[in-house]
Amino acid sequence: MPERIDAEPNRLERRKARTRAALVRAAQSFMAAGKLNAPILEITQAADVGMGSFYNHFQSKDELFHAAVEAALEVHGAALDQLTVGLDDPADIFAQSFRLTGRLHRRSPDLSKVLLHNGLALAASGKGLAPRARRDIEAAARAGRFNVRDPELAMTIVTGAALCLGQLLHDHPDRDDSEATDHVTEDLLRMFGIPADEAHEICQRPLPDPDVVPRTVA
Amino acid sequence: MPERIDAEPNRLERRKARTRAALVRAAQSFMAAGKLNAPILEITQAADVGMGSFYNHFQSKDELFHAAVEAALEVHGAALDQLTVGLDDPADIFAQSFRLTGRLHRRSPDLSKVLLHNGLALAASGKGLAPRARRDIEAAARAGRFNVRDPELAMTIVTGAALCLGQLLHDHPDRDDSEATDHVTEDLLRMFGIPADEAHEICQRPLPDPDVVPRTVA
DNA sequence: ATTATCTATAGATCTATAGATAATGC
DNA sequence: ATTATCTATAGATCTATAGATAATGC
């Protein structure tokens, strides 16, 4: 057993991590396809992993699916963090994050569907998007850019809008995702007290190219 | 077989409807408890109905759960319609509906949980709350009360806010539901272009007593 | 006579594990 | 030598139905 918990992983540990990651990725694609009742055997086959290996990593299917959602949240959250470095205005950070999140649904439909599935449960809870949205909103409020009495309620509206927007884009594949997303972002900025013309301007600023961050999940 | 499809239901048909309703109600309480994998036998036992009867009404568990959600949507939607009769100002109708919906989560937690479960899927789709929200928003826009460019996107934000607000209230049982709901309603009204002071006033108007409409679901 | 419901169960499906095999560490 | 993985399967669980029973219609 490894003495130092954070020591360099050796080949064995890397192999274990690969197996686990394969299971998580398979779970994500089953979730994206809406097959939450898929038997474990099918999932391990999709992961190209033996049935028994499943129990080396997870106690139950629920545990696997939970890990799959958390991983998806982490991927997207980390991408947002990287894509917004260098921005100063907290209102701008918020707006860019929201606009990028809206574009995610077309760009990475599977990741998007995983997030939408457990959306509500995870909107509130600790990991992923919600704490970032909250951080940005609070920063903007402190800087006097947003007029927000209760950051938690503000976050609630924002998170809800993000989720339902994603659902809308999946349900109406013809709809222009950038236009819809920017429109919603503008509405939210106005709700936070940004003047209409400035809100409009902010939502027309160029966005960074998400490809600088490699997509981990299809 | 009955000649007239809309003829008065006879005793046999009433009994059949009762069995079906018992199954739907049982399914709703399993959903509220998060037990979406409950075996059919357990559900029929909870409904106090024979196992075989299940297949007289539904082809699969999914079909039953789907019917359960639709029924819940219908109950709440109809209640809202009844509670807002007599209101003239479309902005007021919208605000009262939203405020009543927010109060639902504490008032009828099971109904609320059923709605939150499939929330996103049903937010967009035809039945229940979404079309009502859309109707109200469009009416307010036509009357010049709301400044809304795209009613569908407005509805998206509103629906998302309603769902996440419900989740928040379940996650934080200590939080004052009326205060939180009215606050969110106010934010949304301002987003729609209602002046801040008027938005505040609208959200302090008295609400009708939901008890005039009997609650069909626990 | 007809229709819905009930009980009981065959057969399908799934989970969780035991024991064998392969990969890596030392 | 140790650890992770694989294959194969016993036993548990669930679904879907067949056939019997009860309720209603006429």
PDB file of N, CA, C and O in Angstrom, chain A residues 120-161:
ATOM      1  N   LEU A 120     -31.472  19.684 -11.598  1.00  0.00           N
ATOM      2  CA  LEU A 120     -32.006  20.340 -10.409  1.00  0.00           C
ATOM      3  C   LEU A 120     -31.268  19.909  -9.156  1.00  0.00           C
ATOM      4  O   LEU A 120     -30.899  20.730  -8.326  1.00  0.00           O
ATOM      5  N   ALA A 121     -31.049  18.604  -9.038  1.00  0.00           N
ATOM      6  CA  ALA A 121     -30.382  18.118  -7.840  1.00  0.00           C
ATOM      7  C   ALA A 121     -29.005  18.754  -7.689  1.00  0.00           C
ATOM      8  O   ALA A 121     -28.576  19.074  -6.581  1.00  0.00           O
ATOM      9  N   LEU A 122     -28.334  18.958  -8.822  1.00  0.00           N
ATOM     10  CA  LEU A 122     -26.966  19.447  -8.736  1.00  0.00           C
ATOM     11  C   LEU A 122     -26.857  20.950  -8.859  1.00  0.00           C
ATOM     12  O   LEU A 122     -25.812  21.536  -8.584  1.00  0.00           O
ATOM     13  N   ALA A 123     -27.949  21.584  -9.280  1.00  0.00           N
ATOM     14  CA  ALA A 123     -27.922  23.034  -9.385  1.00  0.00           C
ATOM     15  C   ALA A 123     -27.604  23.642  -8.028  1.00  0.00           C
ATOM     16  O   ALA A 123     -26.801  24.560  -7.910  1.00  0.00           O
ATOM     17  N   ALA A 124     -28.239  23.081  -7.014  1.00  0.00           N
ATOM     18  CA  ALA A 124     -28.074  23.651  -5.686  1.00  0.00           C
ATOM     19  C   ALA A 124     -26.785  23.169  -5.031  1.00  0.00           C
ATOM     20  O   ALA A 124     -26.092  23.935  -4.374  1.00  0.00           O
ATOM     21  N   SER A 125     -26.434  21.912  -5.262  1.00  0.00           N
ATOM     22  CA  SER A 125     -25.395  21.307  -4.441  1.00  0.00           C
ATOM     23  C   SER A 125     -23.999  21.748  -4.831  1.00  0.00           C
ATOM     24  O   SER A 125     -23.760  22.240  -5.923  1.00  0.00           O
ATOM     25  N   GLY A 126     -23.074  21.476  -3.960  1.00  0.00           N
ATOM     26  CA  GLY A 126     -21.758  22.080  -3.895  1.00  0.00           C
ATOM     27  C   GLY A 126     -20.879  22.153  -5.128  1.00  0.00           C
ATOM     28  O   GLY A 126     -20.233  23.154  -5.363  1.00  0.00           O
ATOM     29  N   LYS A 127     -20.829  21.085  -5.937  1.00  0.00           N
ATOM     30  CA  LYS A 127     -19.829  21.064  -6.990  1.00  0.00           C
ATOM     31  C   LYS A 127     -20.294  21.750  -8.266  1.00  0.00           C
ATOM     32  O   LYS A 127     -21.476  21.902  -8.507  1.00  0.00           O
ATOM     33  N   GLY A 128     -19.359  22.117  -9.076  1.00  0.00           N
ATOM     34  CA  GLY A 128     -19.655  22.475 -10.444  1.00  0.00           C
ATOM     35  C   GLY A 128     -20.082  23.898 -10.693  1.00  0.00           C
ATOM     36  O   GLY A 128     -19.455  24.837 -10.212  1.00  0.00           O
ATOM     37  N   LEU A 129     -21.177  24.041 -11.416  1.00  0.00           N
ATOM     38  CA  LEU A 129     -21.552  25.350 -11.925  1.00  0.00           C
ATOM     39  C   LEU A 129     -22.077  26.286 -10.859  1.00  0.00           C
ATOM     40  O   LEU A 129     -21.722  27.462 -10.825  1.00  0.00           O
ATOM     41  N   ALA A 130     -22.941  25.760  -9.997  1.00  0.00           N
ATOM     42  CA  ALA A 130     -23.614  26.635  -9.048  1.00  0.00           C
ATOM     43  C   ALA A 130     -22.641  27.464  -8.204  1.00  0.00           C
ATOM     44  O   ALA A 130     -22.790  28.690  -8.139  1.00  0.00           O
ATOM     45  N   PRO A 131     -21.641  26.847  -7.578  1.00  0.00           N
ATOM     46  CA  PRO A 131     -20.746  27.683  -6.765  1.00  0.00           C
ATOM     47  C   PRO A 131     -20.003  28.725  -7.589  1.00  0.00           C
ATOM     48  O   PRO A 131     -19.740  29.819  -7.094  1.00  0.00           O
ATOM     49  N   ARG A 132     -19.700  28.396  -8.843  1.00  0.00           N
ATOM     50  CA  ARG A 132     -19.034  29.388  -9.683  1.00  0.00           C
ATOM     51  C   ARG A 132     -19.968  30.555  -9.985  1.00  0.00           C
ATOM     52  O   ARG A 132     -19.567  31.724  -9.914  1.00  0.00           O
ATOM     53  N   ALA A 133     -21.216  30.239 -10.334  1.00  0.00           N
ATOM     54  CA  ALA A 133     -22.177  31.309 -10.597  1.00  0.00           C
ATOM     55  C   ALA A 133     -22.300  32.190  -9.368  1.00  0.00           C
ATOM     56  O   ALA A 133     -22.290  33.414  -9.456  1.00  0.00           O
ATOM     57  N   ARG A 134     -22.376  31.564  -8.231  1.00  0.00           N
ATOM     58  CA  ARG A 134     -22.521  32.321  -7.006  1.00  0.00           C
ATOM     59  C   ARG A 134     -21.312  33.226  -6.762  1.00  0.00           C
ATOM     60  O   ARG A 134     -21.456  34.399  -6.431  1.00  0.00           O
ATOM     61  N   ARG A 135     -20.142  32.661  -6.937  1.00  0.00           N
ATOM     62  CA  ARG A 135     -18.915  33.443  -6.762  1.00  0.00           C
ATOM     63  C   ARG A 135     -18.925  34.671  -7.681  1.00  0.00           C
ATOM     64  O   ARG A 135     -18.660  35.792  -7.238  1.00  0.00           O
ATOM     65  N   ASP A 136     -19.282  34.472  -8.948  1.00  0.00           N
ATOM     66  CA  ASP A 136     -19.272  35.584  -9.892  1.00  0.00           C
ATOM     67  C   ASP A 136     -20.310  36.637  -9.526  1.00  0.00           C
ATOM     68  O   ASP A 136     -20.043  37.840  -9.603  1.00  0.00           O
ATOM     69  N   ILE A 137     -21.491  36.160  -9.129  1.00  0.00           N
ATOM     70  CA  ILE A 137     -22.546  37.119  -8.793  1.00  0.00           C
ATOM     71  C   ILE A 137     -22.167  37.924  -7.559  1.00  0.00           C
ATOM     72  O   ILE A 137     -22.340  39.149  -7.512  1.00  0.00           O
ATOM     73  N   GLU A 138     -21.604  37.242  -6.573  1.00  0.00           N
ATOM     74  CA  GLU A 138     -21.215  37.966  -5.363  1.00  0.00           C
ATOM     75  C   GLU A 138     -20.106  38.973  -5.652  1.00  0.00           C
ATOM     76  O   GLU A 138     -20.119  40.099  -5.116  1.00  0.00           O
ATOM     77  N   ALA A 139     -19.168  38.582  -6.484  1.00  0.00           N
ATOM     78  CA  ALA A 139     -18.091  39.513  -6.836  1.00  0.00           C
ATOM     79  C   ALA A 139     -18.662  40.752  -7.534  1.00  0.00           C
ATOM     80  O   ALA A 139     -18.286  41.882  -7.236  1.00  0.00           O
ATOM     81  N   ALA A 140     -19.594  40.513  -8.447  1.00  0.00           N
ATOM     82  CA  ALA A 140     -20.182  41.631  -9.180  1.00  0.00           C
ATOM     83  C   ALA A 140     -20.994  42.529  -8.244  1.00  0.00           C
ATOM     84  O   ALA A 140     -21.034  43.749  -8.406  1.00  0.00           O
ATOM     85  N   ALA A 141     -21.636  41.922  -7.260  1.00  0.00           N
ATOM     86  CA  ALA A 141     -22.411  42.713  -6.300  1.00  0.00           C
ATOM     87  C   ALA A 141     -21.478  43.563  -5.439  1.00  0.00           C
ATOM     88  O   ALA A 141     -21.714  44.756  -5.229  1.00  0.00           O
ATOM     89  N   ARG A 142     -20.391  42.932  -4.974  1.00  0.00           N
ATOM     90  CA  ARG A 142     -19.425  43.691  -4.155  1.00  0.00           C
ATOM     91  C   ARG A 142     -18.824  44.847  -4.937  1.00  0.00           C
ATOM     92  O   ARG A 142     -18.595  45.923  -4.398  1.00  0.00           O
ATOM     93  N   ALA A 143     -18.565  44.608  -6.227  1.00  0.00           N
ATOM     94  CA  ALA A 143     -17.955  45.651  -7.045  1.00  0.00           C
ATOM     95  C   ALA A 143     -18.958  46.728  -7.437  1.00  0.00           C
ATOM     96  O   ALA A 143     -18.625  47.668  -8.158  1.00  0.00           O
ATOM     97  N   GLY A 144     -20.196  46.571  -7.002  1.00  0.00           N
ATOM     98  CA  GLY A 144     -21.205  47.567  -7.340  1.00  0.00           C
ATOM     99  C   GLY A 144     -21.711  47.468  -8.768  1.00  0.00           C
ATOM    100  O   GLY A 144     -22.418  48.355  -9.249  1.00  0.00           O
ATOM    101  N   ARG A 145     -21.365  46.357  -9.446  1.00  0.00           N
ATOM    102  CA  ARG A 145     -21.834  46.211 -10.827  1.00  0.00           C
ATOM    103  C   ARG A 145     -23.247  45.649 -10.888  1.00  0.00           C
ATOM    104  O   ARG A 145     -24.026  46.020 -11.755  1.00  0.00           O
ATOM    105  N   PHE A 146     -23.557  44.719  -9.993  1.00  0.00           N
ATOM    106  CA  PHE A 146     -24.902  44.141  -9.942  1.00  0.00           C
ATOM    107  C   PHE A 146     -25.643  44.683  -8.733  1.00  0.00           C
ATOM    108  O   PHE A 146     -25.048  44.879  -7.666  1.00  0.00           O
ATOM    109  N   ASN A 147     -26.903  44.892  -8.924  1.00  0.00           N
ATOM    110  CA  ASN A 147     -27.752  45.277  -7.807  1.00  0.00           C
ATOM    111  C   ASN A 147     -28.509  44.033  -7.342  1.00  0.00           C
ATOM    112  O   ASN A 147     -29.532  43.660  -7.930  1.00  0.00           O
ATOM    113  N   VAL A 148     -27.986  43.369  -6.323  1.00  0.00           N
ATOM    114  CA  VAL A 148     -28.505  42.068  -5.909  1.00  0.00           C
ATOM    115  C   VAL A 148     -28.701  42.060  -4.398  1.00  0.00           C
ATOM    116  O   VAL A 148     -27.760  42.289  -3.648  1.00  0.00           O
ATOM    117  N   ARG A 149     -29.927  41.805  -3.977  1.00  0.00           N
ATOM    118  CA  ARG A 149     -30.168  41.781  -2.538  1.00  0.00           C
ATOM    119  C   ARG A 149     -29.749  40.453  -1.942  1.00  0.00           C
ATOM    120  O   ARG A 149     -29.156  40.369  -0.877  1.00  0.00           O
ATOM    121  N   ASP A 150     -30.097  39.371  -2.643  1.00  0.00           N
ATOM    122  CA  ASP A 150     -29.848  38.034  -2.103  1.00  0.00           C
ATOM    123  C   ASP A 150     -29.148  37.179  -3.165  1.00  0.00           C
ATOM    124  O   ASP A 150     -29.797  36.685  -4.090  1.00  0.00           O
ATOM    125  N   PRO A 151     -27.839  36.994  -3.020  1.00  0.00           N
ATOM    126  CA  PRO A 151     -27.094  36.271  -4.050  1.00  0.00           C
ATOM    127  C   PRO A 151     -27.624  34.858  -4.278  1.00  0.00           C
ATOM    128  O   PRO A 151     -27.599  34.348  -5.402  1.00  0.00           O
ATOM    129  N   GLU A 152     -28.099  34.218  -3.240  1.00  0.00           N
ATOM    130  CA  GLU A 152     -28.578  32.849  -3.397  1.00  0.00           C
ATOM    131  C   GLU A 152     -29.813  32.790  -4.307  1.00  0.00           C
ATOM    132  O   GLU A 152     -29.937  31.905  -5.151  1.00  0.00           O
ATOM    133  N   LEU A 153     -30.700  33.735  -4.144  1.00  0.00           N
ATOM    134  CA  LEU A 153     -31.874  33.750  -5.013  1.00  0.00           C
ATOM    135  C   LEU A 153     -31.490  34.155  -6.434  1.00  0.00           C
ATOM    136  O   LEU A 153     -32.046  33.625  -7.404  1.00  0.00           O
ATOM    137  N   ALA A 154     -30.562  35.066  -6.533  1.00  0.00           N
ATOM    138  CA  ALA A 154     -30.092  35.440  -7.871  1.00  0.00           C
ATOM    139  C   ALA A 154     -29.528  34.213  -8.579  1.00  0.00           C
ATOM    140  O   ALA A 154     -29.849  33.937  -9.741  1.00  0.00           O
ATOM    141  N   MET A 155     -28.719  33.460  -7.829  1.00  0.00           N
ATOM    142  CA  MET A 155     -28.131  32.259  -8.388  1.00  0.00           C
ATOM    143  C   MET A 155     -29.212  31.263  -8.795  1.00  0.00           C
ATOM    144  O   MET A 155     -29.093  30.564  -9.804  1.00  0.00           O
ATOM    145  N   THR A 156     -30.249  31.182  -8.007  1.00  0.00           N
ATOM    146  CA  THR A 156     -31.348  30.271  -8.323  1.00  0.00           C
ATOM    147  C   THR A 156     -31.952  30.594  -9.683  1.00  0.00           C
ATOM    148  O   THR A 156     -32.162  29.697 -10.517  1.00  0.00           O
ATOM    149  N   ILE A 157     -32.204  31.859  -9.909  1.00  0.00           N
ATOM    150  CA  ILE A 157     -32.792  32.248 -11.196  1.00  0.00           C
ATOM    151  C   ILE A 157     -31.835  31.940 -12.333  1.00  0.00           C
ATOM    152  O   ILE A 157     -32.215  31.378 -13.362  1.00  0.00           O
ATOM    153  N   VAL A 158     -30.578  32.278 -12.120  1.00  0.00           N
ATOM    154  CA  VAL A 158     -29.577  32.072 -13.168  1.00  0.00           C
ATOM    155  C   VAL A 158     -29.434  30.587 -13.496  1.00  0.00           C
ATOM    156  O   VAL A 158     -29.444  30.188 -14.667  1.00  0.00           O
ATOM    157  N   THR A 159     -29.311  29.775 -12.467  1.00  0.00           N
ATOM    158  CA  THR A 159     -29.144  28.342 -12.693  1.00  0.00           C
ATOM    159  C   THR A 159     -30.359  27.777 -13.419  1.00  0.00           C
ATOM    160  O   THR A 159     -30.234  26.976 -14.355  1.00  0.00           O
ATOM    161  N   GLY A 160     -31.527  28.169 -12.965  1.00  0.00           N
ATOM    162  CA  GLY A 160     -32.751  27.694 -13.602  1.00  0.00           C
ATOM    163  C   GLY A 160     -32.802  28.095 -15.059  1.00  0.00           C
ATOM    164  O   GLY A 160     -33.148  27.282 -15.925  1.00  0.00           O
ATOM    165  N   ALA A 161     -32.453  29.333 -15.326  1.00  0.00           N
ATOM    166  CA  ALA A 161     -32.468  29.804 -16.709  1.00  0.00           C
ATOM    167  C   ALA A 161     -31.488  28.997 -17.549  1.00  0.00           C
ATOM    168  O   ALA A 161     -31.812  28.578 -18.671  1.00  0.00           O
TER     169      ALA A 161
END
